Short mmCIF file of C-alpha atoms in Angstrom, two decimals:
data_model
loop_
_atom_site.label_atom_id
_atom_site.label_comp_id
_atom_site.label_asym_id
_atom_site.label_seq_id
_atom_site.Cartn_x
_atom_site.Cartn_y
_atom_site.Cartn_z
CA UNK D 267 -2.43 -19.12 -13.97
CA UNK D 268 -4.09 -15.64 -13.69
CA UNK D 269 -2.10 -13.81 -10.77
CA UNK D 270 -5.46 -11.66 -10.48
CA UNK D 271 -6.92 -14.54 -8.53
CA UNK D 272 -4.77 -13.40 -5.63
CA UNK D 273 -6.15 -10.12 -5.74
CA UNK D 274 -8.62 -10.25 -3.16
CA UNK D 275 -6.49 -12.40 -0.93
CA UNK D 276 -3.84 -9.42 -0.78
CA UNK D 277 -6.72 -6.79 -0.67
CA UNK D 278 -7.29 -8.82 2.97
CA UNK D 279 -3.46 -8.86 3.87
CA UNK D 280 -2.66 -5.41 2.80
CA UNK D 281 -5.87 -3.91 4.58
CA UNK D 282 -4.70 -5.93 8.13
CA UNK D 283 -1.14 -4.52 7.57
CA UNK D 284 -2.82 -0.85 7.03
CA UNK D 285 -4.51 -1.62 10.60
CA UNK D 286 -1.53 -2.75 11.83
CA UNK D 287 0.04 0.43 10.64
CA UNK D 288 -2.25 2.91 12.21
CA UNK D 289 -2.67 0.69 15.25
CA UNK D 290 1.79 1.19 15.45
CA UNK D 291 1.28 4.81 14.31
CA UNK D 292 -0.43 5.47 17.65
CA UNK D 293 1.45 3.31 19.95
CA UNK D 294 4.59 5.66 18.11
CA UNK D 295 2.24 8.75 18.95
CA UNK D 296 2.49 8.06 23.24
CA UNK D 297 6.05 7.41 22.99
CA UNK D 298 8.00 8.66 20.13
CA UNK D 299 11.17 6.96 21.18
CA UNK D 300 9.84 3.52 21.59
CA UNK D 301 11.69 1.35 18.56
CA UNK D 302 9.54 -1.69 18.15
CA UNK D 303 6.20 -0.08 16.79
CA UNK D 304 8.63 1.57 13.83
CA UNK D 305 9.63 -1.45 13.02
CA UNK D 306 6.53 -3.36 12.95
CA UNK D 307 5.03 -0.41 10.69
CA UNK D 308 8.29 -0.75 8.70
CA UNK D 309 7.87 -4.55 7.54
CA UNK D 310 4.20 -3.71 7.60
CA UNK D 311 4.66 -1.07 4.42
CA UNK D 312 7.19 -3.44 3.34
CA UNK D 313 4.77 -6.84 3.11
CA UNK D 314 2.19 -4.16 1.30
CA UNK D 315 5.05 -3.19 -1.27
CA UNK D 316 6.12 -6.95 -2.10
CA UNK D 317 2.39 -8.23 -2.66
CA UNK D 318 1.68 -4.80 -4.92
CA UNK D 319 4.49 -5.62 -6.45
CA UNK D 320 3.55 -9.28 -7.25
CA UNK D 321 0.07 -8.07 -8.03
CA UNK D 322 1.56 -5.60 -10.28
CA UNK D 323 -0.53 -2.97 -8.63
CA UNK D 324 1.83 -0.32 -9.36
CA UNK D 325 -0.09 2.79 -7.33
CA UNK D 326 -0.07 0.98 -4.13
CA UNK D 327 3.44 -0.35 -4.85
CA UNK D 328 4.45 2.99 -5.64
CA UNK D 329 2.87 4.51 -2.75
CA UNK D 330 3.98 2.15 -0.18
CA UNK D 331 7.24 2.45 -1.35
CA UNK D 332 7.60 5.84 -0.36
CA UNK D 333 6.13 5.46 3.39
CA UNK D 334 8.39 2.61 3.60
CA UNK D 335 11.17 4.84 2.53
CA UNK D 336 9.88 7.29 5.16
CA UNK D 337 9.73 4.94 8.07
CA UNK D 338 13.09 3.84 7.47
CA UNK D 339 14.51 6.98 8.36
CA UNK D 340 12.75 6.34 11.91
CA UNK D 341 14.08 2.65 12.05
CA UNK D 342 17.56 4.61 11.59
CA UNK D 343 16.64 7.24 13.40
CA UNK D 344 17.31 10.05 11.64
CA UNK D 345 13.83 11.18 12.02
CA UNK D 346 11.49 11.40 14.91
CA UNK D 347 8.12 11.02 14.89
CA UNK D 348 6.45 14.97 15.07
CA UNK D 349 2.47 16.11 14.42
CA UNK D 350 2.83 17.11 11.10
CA UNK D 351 4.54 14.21 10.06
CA UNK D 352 1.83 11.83 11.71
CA UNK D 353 -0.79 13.62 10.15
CA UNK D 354 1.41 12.74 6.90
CA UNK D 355 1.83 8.86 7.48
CA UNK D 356 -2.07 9.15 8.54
CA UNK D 357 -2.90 10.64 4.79
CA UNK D 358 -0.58 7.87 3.35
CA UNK D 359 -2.78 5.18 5.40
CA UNK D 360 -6.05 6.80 3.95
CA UNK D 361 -4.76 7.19 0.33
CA UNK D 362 -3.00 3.57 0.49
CA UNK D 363 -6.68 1.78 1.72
CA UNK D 364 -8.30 3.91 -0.98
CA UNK D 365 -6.30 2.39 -3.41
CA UNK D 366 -6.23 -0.64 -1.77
CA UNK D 367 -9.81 -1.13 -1.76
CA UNK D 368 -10.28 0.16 -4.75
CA UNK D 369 -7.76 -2.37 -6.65
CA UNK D 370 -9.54 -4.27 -9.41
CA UNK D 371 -8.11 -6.61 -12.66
CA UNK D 372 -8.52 -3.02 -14.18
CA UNK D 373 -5.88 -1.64 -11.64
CA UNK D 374 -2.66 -4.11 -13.08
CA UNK D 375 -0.42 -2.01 -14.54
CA UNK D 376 -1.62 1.10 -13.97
CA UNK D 377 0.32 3.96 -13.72
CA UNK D 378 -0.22 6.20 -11.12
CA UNK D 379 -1.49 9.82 -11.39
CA UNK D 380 0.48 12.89 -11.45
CA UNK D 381 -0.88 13.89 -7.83
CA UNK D 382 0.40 10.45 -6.54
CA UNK D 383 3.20 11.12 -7.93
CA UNK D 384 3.49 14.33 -6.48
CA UNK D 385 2.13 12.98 -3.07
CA UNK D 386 4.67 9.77 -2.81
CA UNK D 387 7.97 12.39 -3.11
CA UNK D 388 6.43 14.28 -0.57
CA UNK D 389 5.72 11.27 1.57
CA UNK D 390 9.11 9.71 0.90
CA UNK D 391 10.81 12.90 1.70
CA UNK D 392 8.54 13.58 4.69
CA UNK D 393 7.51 17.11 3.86
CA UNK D 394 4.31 17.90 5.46
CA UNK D 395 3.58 20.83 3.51
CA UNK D 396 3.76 21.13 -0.66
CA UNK D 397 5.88 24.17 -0.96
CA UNK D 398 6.54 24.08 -4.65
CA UNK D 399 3.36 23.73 -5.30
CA UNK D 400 2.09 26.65 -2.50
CA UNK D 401 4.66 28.78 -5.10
CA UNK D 402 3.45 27.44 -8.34
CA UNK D 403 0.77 29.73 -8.72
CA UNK D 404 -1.97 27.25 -10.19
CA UNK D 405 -5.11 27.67 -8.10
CA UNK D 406 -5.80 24.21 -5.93
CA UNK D 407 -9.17 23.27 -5.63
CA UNK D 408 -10.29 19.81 -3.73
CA UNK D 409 -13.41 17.71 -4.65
CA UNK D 410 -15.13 15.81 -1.36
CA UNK D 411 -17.91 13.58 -2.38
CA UNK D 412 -18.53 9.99 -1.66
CA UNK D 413 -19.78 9.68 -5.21
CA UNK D 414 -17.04 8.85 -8.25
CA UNK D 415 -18.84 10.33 -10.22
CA UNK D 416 -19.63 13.76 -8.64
CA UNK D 417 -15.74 13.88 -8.07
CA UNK D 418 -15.17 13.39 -11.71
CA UNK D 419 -17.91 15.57 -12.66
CA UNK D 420 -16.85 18.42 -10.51
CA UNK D 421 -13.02 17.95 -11.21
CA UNK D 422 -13.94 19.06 -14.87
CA UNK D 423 -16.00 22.42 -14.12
CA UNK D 424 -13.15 23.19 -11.74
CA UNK D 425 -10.56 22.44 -14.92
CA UNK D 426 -12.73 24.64 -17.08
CA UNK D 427 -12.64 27.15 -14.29
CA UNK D 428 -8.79 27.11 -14.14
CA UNK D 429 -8.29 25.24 -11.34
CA UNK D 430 -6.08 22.43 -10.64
CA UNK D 431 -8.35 20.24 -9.26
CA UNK D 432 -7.80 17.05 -6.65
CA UNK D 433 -10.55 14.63 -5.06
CA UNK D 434 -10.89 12.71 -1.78
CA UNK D 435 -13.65 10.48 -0.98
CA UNK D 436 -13.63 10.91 2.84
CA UNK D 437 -14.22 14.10 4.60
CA UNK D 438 -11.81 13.43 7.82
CA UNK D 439 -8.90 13.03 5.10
CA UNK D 440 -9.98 16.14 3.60
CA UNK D 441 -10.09 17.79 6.74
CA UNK D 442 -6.40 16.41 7.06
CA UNK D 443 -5.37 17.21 3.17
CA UNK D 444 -6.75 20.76 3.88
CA UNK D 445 -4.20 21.28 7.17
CA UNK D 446 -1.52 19.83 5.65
CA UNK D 447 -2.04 21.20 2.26
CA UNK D 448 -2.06 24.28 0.43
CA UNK D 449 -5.68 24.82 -1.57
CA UNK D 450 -7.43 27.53 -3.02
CA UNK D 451 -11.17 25.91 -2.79
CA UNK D 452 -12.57 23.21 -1.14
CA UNK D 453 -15.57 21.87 -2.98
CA UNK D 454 -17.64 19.63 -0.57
CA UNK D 455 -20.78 17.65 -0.43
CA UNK D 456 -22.87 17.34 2.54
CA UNK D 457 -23.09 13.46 3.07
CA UNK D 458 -19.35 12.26 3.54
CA UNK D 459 -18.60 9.09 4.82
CA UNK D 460 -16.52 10.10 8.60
CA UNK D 461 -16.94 14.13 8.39
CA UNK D 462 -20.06 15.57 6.47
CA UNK D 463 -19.84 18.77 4.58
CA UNK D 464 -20.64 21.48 7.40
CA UNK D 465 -18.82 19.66 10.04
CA UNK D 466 -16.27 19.65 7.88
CA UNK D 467 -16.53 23.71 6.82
CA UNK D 468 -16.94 23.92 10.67
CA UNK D 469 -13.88 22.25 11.40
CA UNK D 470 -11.69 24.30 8.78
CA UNK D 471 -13.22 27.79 10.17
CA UNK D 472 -11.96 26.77 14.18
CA UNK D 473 -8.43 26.18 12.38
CA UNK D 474 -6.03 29.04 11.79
CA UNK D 475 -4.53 27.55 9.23
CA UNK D 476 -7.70 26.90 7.44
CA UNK D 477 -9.85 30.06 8.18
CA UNK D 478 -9.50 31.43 5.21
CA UNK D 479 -9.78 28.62 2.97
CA UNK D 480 -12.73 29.41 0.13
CA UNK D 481 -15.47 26.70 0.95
CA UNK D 482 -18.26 25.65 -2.03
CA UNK D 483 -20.65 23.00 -0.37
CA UNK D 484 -22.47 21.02 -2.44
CA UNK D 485 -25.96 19.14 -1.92
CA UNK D 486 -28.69 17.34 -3.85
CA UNK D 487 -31.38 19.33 -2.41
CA UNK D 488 -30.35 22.45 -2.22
CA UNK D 489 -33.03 24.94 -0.93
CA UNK D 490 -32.73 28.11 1.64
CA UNK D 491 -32.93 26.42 4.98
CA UNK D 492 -29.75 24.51 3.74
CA UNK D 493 -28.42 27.09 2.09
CA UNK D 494 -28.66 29.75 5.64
CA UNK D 495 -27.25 26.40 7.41
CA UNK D 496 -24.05 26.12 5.05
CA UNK D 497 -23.38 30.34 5.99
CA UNK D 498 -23.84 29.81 9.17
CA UNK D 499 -21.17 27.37 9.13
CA UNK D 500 -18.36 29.57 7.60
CA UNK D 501 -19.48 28.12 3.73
CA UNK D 502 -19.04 31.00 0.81
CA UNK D 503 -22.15 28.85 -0.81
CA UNK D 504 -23.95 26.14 -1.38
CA UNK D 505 -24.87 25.12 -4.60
CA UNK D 506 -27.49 22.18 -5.90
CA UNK D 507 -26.00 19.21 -7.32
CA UNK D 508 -26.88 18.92 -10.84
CA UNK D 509 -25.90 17.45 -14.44
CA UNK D 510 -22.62 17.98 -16.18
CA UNK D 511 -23.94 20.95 -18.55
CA UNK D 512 -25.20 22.61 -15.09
CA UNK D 513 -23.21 25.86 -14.28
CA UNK D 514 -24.40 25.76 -10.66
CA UNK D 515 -20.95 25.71 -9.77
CA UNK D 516 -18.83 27.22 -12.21
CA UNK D 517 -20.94 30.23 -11.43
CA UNK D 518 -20.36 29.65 -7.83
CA UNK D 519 -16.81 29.47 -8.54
CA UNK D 520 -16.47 32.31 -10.38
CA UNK D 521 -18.00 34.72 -8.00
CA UNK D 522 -15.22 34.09 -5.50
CA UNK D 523 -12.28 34.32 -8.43
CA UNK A 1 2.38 -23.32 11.15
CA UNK A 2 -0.61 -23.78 12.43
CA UNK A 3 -2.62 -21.61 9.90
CA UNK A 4 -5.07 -22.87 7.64
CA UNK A 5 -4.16 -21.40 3.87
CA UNK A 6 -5.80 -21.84 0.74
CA UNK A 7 -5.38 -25.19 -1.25
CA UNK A 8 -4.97 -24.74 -4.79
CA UNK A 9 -8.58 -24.33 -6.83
CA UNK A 10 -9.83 -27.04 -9.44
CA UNK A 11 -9.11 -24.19 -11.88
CA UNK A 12 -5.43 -24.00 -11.39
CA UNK A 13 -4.81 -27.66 -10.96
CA UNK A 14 -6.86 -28.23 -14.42
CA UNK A 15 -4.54 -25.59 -16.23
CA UNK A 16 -0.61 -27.38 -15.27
CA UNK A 17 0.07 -31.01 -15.80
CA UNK A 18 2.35 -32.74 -13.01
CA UNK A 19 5.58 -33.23 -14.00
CA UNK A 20 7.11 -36.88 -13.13
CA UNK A 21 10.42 -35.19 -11.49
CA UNK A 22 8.64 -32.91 -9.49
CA UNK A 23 5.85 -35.60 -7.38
CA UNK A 24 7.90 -36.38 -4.69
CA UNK A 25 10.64 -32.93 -4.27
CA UNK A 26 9.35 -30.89 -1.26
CA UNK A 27 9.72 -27.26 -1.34
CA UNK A 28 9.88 -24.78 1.47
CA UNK A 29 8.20 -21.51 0.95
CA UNK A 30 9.21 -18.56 3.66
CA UNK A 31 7.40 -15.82 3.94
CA UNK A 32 5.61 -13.18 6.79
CA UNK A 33 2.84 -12.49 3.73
CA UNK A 34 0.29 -14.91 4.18
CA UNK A 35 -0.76 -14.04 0.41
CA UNK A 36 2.43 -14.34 -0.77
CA UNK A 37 2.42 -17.80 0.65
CA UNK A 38 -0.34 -19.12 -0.67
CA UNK A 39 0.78 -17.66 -4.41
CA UNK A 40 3.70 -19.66 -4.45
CA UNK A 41 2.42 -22.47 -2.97
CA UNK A 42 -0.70 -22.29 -5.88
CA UNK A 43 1.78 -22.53 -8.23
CA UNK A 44 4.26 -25.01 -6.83
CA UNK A 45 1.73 -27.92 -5.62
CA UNK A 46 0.18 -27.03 -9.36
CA UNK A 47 3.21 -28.01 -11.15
CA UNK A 48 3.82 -31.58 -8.57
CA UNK A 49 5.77 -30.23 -6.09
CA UNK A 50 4.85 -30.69 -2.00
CA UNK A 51 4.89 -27.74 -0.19
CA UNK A 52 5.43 -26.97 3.20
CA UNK A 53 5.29 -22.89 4.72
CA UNK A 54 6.81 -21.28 7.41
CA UNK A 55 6.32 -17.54 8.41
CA UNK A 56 10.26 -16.40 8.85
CA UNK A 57 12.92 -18.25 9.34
CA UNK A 58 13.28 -19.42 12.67
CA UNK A 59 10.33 -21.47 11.79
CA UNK A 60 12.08 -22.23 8.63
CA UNK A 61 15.09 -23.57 10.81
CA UNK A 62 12.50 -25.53 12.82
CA UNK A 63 10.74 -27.51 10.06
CA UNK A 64 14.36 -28.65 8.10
CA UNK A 65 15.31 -30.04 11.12
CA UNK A 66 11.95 -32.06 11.47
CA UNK A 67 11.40 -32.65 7.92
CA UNK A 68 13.22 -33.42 4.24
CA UNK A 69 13.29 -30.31 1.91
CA UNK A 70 14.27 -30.36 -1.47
CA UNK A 71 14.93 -26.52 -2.01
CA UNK A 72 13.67 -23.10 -0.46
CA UNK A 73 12.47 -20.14 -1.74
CA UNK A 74 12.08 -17.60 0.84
CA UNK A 75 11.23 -13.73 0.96
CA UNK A 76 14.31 -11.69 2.40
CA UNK A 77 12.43 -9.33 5.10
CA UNK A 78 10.87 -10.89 7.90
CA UNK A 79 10.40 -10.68 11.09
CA UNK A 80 12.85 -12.53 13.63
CA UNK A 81 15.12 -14.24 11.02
CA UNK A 82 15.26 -12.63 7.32
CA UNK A 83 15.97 -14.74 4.41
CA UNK A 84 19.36 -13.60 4.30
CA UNK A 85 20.08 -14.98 8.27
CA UNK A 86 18.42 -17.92 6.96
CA UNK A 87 20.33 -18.87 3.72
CA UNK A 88 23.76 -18.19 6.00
CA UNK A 89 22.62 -20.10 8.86
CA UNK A 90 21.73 -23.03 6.16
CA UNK A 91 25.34 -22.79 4.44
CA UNK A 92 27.01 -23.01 7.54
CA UNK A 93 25.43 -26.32 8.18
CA UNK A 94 26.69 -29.67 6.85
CA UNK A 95 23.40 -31.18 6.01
CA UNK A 96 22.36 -28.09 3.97
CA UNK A 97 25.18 -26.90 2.34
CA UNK A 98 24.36 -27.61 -0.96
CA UNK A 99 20.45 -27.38 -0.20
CA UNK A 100 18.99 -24.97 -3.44
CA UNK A 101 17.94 -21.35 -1.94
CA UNK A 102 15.86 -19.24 -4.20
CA UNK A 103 15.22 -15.61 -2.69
CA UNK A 104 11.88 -13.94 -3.77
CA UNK A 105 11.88 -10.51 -2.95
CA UNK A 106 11.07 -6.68 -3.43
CA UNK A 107 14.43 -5.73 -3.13
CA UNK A 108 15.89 -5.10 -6.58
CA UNK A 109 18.98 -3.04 -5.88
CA UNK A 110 22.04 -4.64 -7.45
CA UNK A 111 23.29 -4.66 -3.72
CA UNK A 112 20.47 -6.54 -2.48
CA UNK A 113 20.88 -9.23 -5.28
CA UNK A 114 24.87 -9.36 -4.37
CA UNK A 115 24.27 -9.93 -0.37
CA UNK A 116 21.97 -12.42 -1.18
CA UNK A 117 24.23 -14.24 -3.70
CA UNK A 118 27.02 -13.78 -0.47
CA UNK A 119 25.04 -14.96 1.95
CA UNK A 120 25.01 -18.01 -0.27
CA UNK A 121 21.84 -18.13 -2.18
CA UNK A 122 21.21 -19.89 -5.80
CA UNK A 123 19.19 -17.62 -7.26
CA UNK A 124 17.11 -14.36 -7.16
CA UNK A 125 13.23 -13.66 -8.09
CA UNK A 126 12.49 -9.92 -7.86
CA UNK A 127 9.10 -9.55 -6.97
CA UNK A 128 8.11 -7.24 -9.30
CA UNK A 129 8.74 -9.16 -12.74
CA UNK A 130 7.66 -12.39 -10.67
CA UNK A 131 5.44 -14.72 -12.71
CA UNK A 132 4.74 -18.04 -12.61
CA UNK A 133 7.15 -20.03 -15.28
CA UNK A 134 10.05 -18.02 -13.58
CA UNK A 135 9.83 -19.45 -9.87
CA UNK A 136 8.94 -22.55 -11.92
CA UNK A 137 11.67 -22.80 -14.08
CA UNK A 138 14.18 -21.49 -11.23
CA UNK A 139 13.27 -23.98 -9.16
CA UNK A 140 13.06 -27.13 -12.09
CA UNK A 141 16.72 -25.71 -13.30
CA UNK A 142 18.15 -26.13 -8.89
CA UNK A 143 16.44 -29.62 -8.80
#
């Protein structure tokens, strides 16, 4: 028997337990020293980690390892629950139901990336912000678009460009990735699924943290009412999505290096 | 318990023959993952066993007092009663002192596999490197 034909039964389990999660995550939010919704998130991650595991769906396995790891030190308190550290366990949530979601035959047995990687230490430890990397000195650019494609597309201008280059689907989690993370650029199209591209520029500008942060928007049809919109908004440019040979936005890129 | 979970498909029954041993030996399957459940019960009921499920272990404790089990094979993390609890609260009993315990779980460390072989259990699946002949032949080689 193919183990695969469970696949979409845990897809359903693990994506209640990720609602369960967040749902606990909030309760843990109003009162930080209540122990029950720790523990419910706890066994949650846990129940996530054993059917990955079974599923041999090694990125979500890996991943909810860590936040398991994480939440333990709350079920032990040695840790208690702070912003920065929600907004963490909140990324974990997003990147878990990405993968989640995402999980296919295609997914069993595959390894996870080097920015999972990188992501589950810093999860597992709890450290809200990537300081190694912040001292690395590789340039951090991250890719918004609802399209695999344009991510993958855009991930290899920014390569050619010199940047390290990361991608997020969702524009609330890059909204999130942004505060919590250190980039260089922020490379984002205008129709995101939860945060489009200027609300998104918008909502970086109105953040300290964030003000600075180089923004490239990107849009299908790009003409100069769009264009005046994405200034307006705090944008550096925007640039017209185009085919893999077009320079639209290495040029783009460039001009702010 | 009074959840409706997947019967095994035409597909899997076509693919295992039922073993004459196996027809009548029931098998308890514990765990809190309702997919995990229904895995192990696919591949138990495939291979002749009858399968009965229970969510954690108090409602493990519940149904081997109502009904005749042949082995368990339960997770180790659950809510209210863990697998652990459970495989010491079944060796301290009479009737299922000798009753076969197989523990499925995530929890690989060597410490995890000694507590559990403490607590009294027969043997250990990791969930990881779980596959099909393994709880199979675990179970066959307890029976």
């Amino acid at each position: 028997m193919d183990l695969t034909e469970f696949l979409g039964e845990f897809q359903l389990e693990a994506g209640e337990k990720l609602d369960a999660i967040a749902s606990q995550l909030l309760c843990l939010e109003r009162d930080t020293t209540n122990p029950q919704p720790v523990r419910e998130m706890f066994l949650a991650a846990h129940t996530i980690k054993g059917g990955a595991a079974m599923m041999r769906l090694t990125e979500v396995e890996s991943l909810a390892h860590a936040l398991e790891d994480l939440l333990s030190k709350f079920r032990d308190q040695q840790r208690t629950l702070d912003p920065a550290t929600a907004d963490l366990l909140f990324q974990a949530i997003d990147r878990l139901r990405g993968l989640i979601a995402n999980a296919s035959a295609q997914s069993v047995g595959s390894e996870p990336d080097a920015a999972l990687v990188s992501f589950a230490s810093r999860l597992r430890a709890g450290v809200c912000a990537p300081a190694i990397e912040a001292e690395s000195g590789v340039r951090r650019a991250l890719v918004v678009d609802s399209s695999a494609t344009v991510r993958a597309l855009y991930t290899l201008q920014l390569e050619d460009a010199g940047y390290a280059a990361e991608t997020c689907e969702d524009g609330r989690l890059a909204l999130s990735r942004a505060t919590t993370e250190r980039f260089d650029l922020l490379v984002a199209g205008l129709q995101n699924e939860t945060l489009g591209g200027f609300e998104l520029c918008a909502a970086l500008r109105a953040n300290p943290a964030t003000r600075d942060l180089r923004v490239v928007l990107t849009s299908a049809d790009a003409g100069p009412r769009l264009s005046h919109k994405a200034i307006e908004c705090g944008a550096q440019s925007l640039v017209r999505k185009g085919s893999l040979r077009d320079a639209a936005l290495t040029n783009a890129v460039q001009v702010l290096a | 318990l009074g959840t409706v979970e997947k019967t095994p498909s035409a597909a899997v029954r076509q693919t295992t023959s039922v073993t004459e041993q196996s027809v009548r030996r029931r098998v308890l399957v514990v765990d809190d993952s309702v997919m995990t459940r229904t895995l192990e019960r696919t591949i138990l009921e495939s291979a002749g066993y009858t399968v009965l499920v229970a969510g954690d272990g108090v409602d493990a404790l519940q149904l081997l007092d109502e009904s005749d089990v042949d082995a368990v094979v339960s997770d180790v993390e659950m809510p209210r009663m863990g697998g652990l609890e459970l495989t010491a609260a079944l060796r301290q009993d009479e009737r299922w002192r000798h009753l076969p315990i197989v523990l499925v779980t995530s929890l690989d460390a060597p410490e995890h596999v000694e507590r559990g072989a403490a607590a009294g259990a027969d043997a250990y699946i990791v969930k990881g490197r779980f596959d099909q002949s393994e709880l199979l032949q675990t179970v066959g080689r307890l029976l």
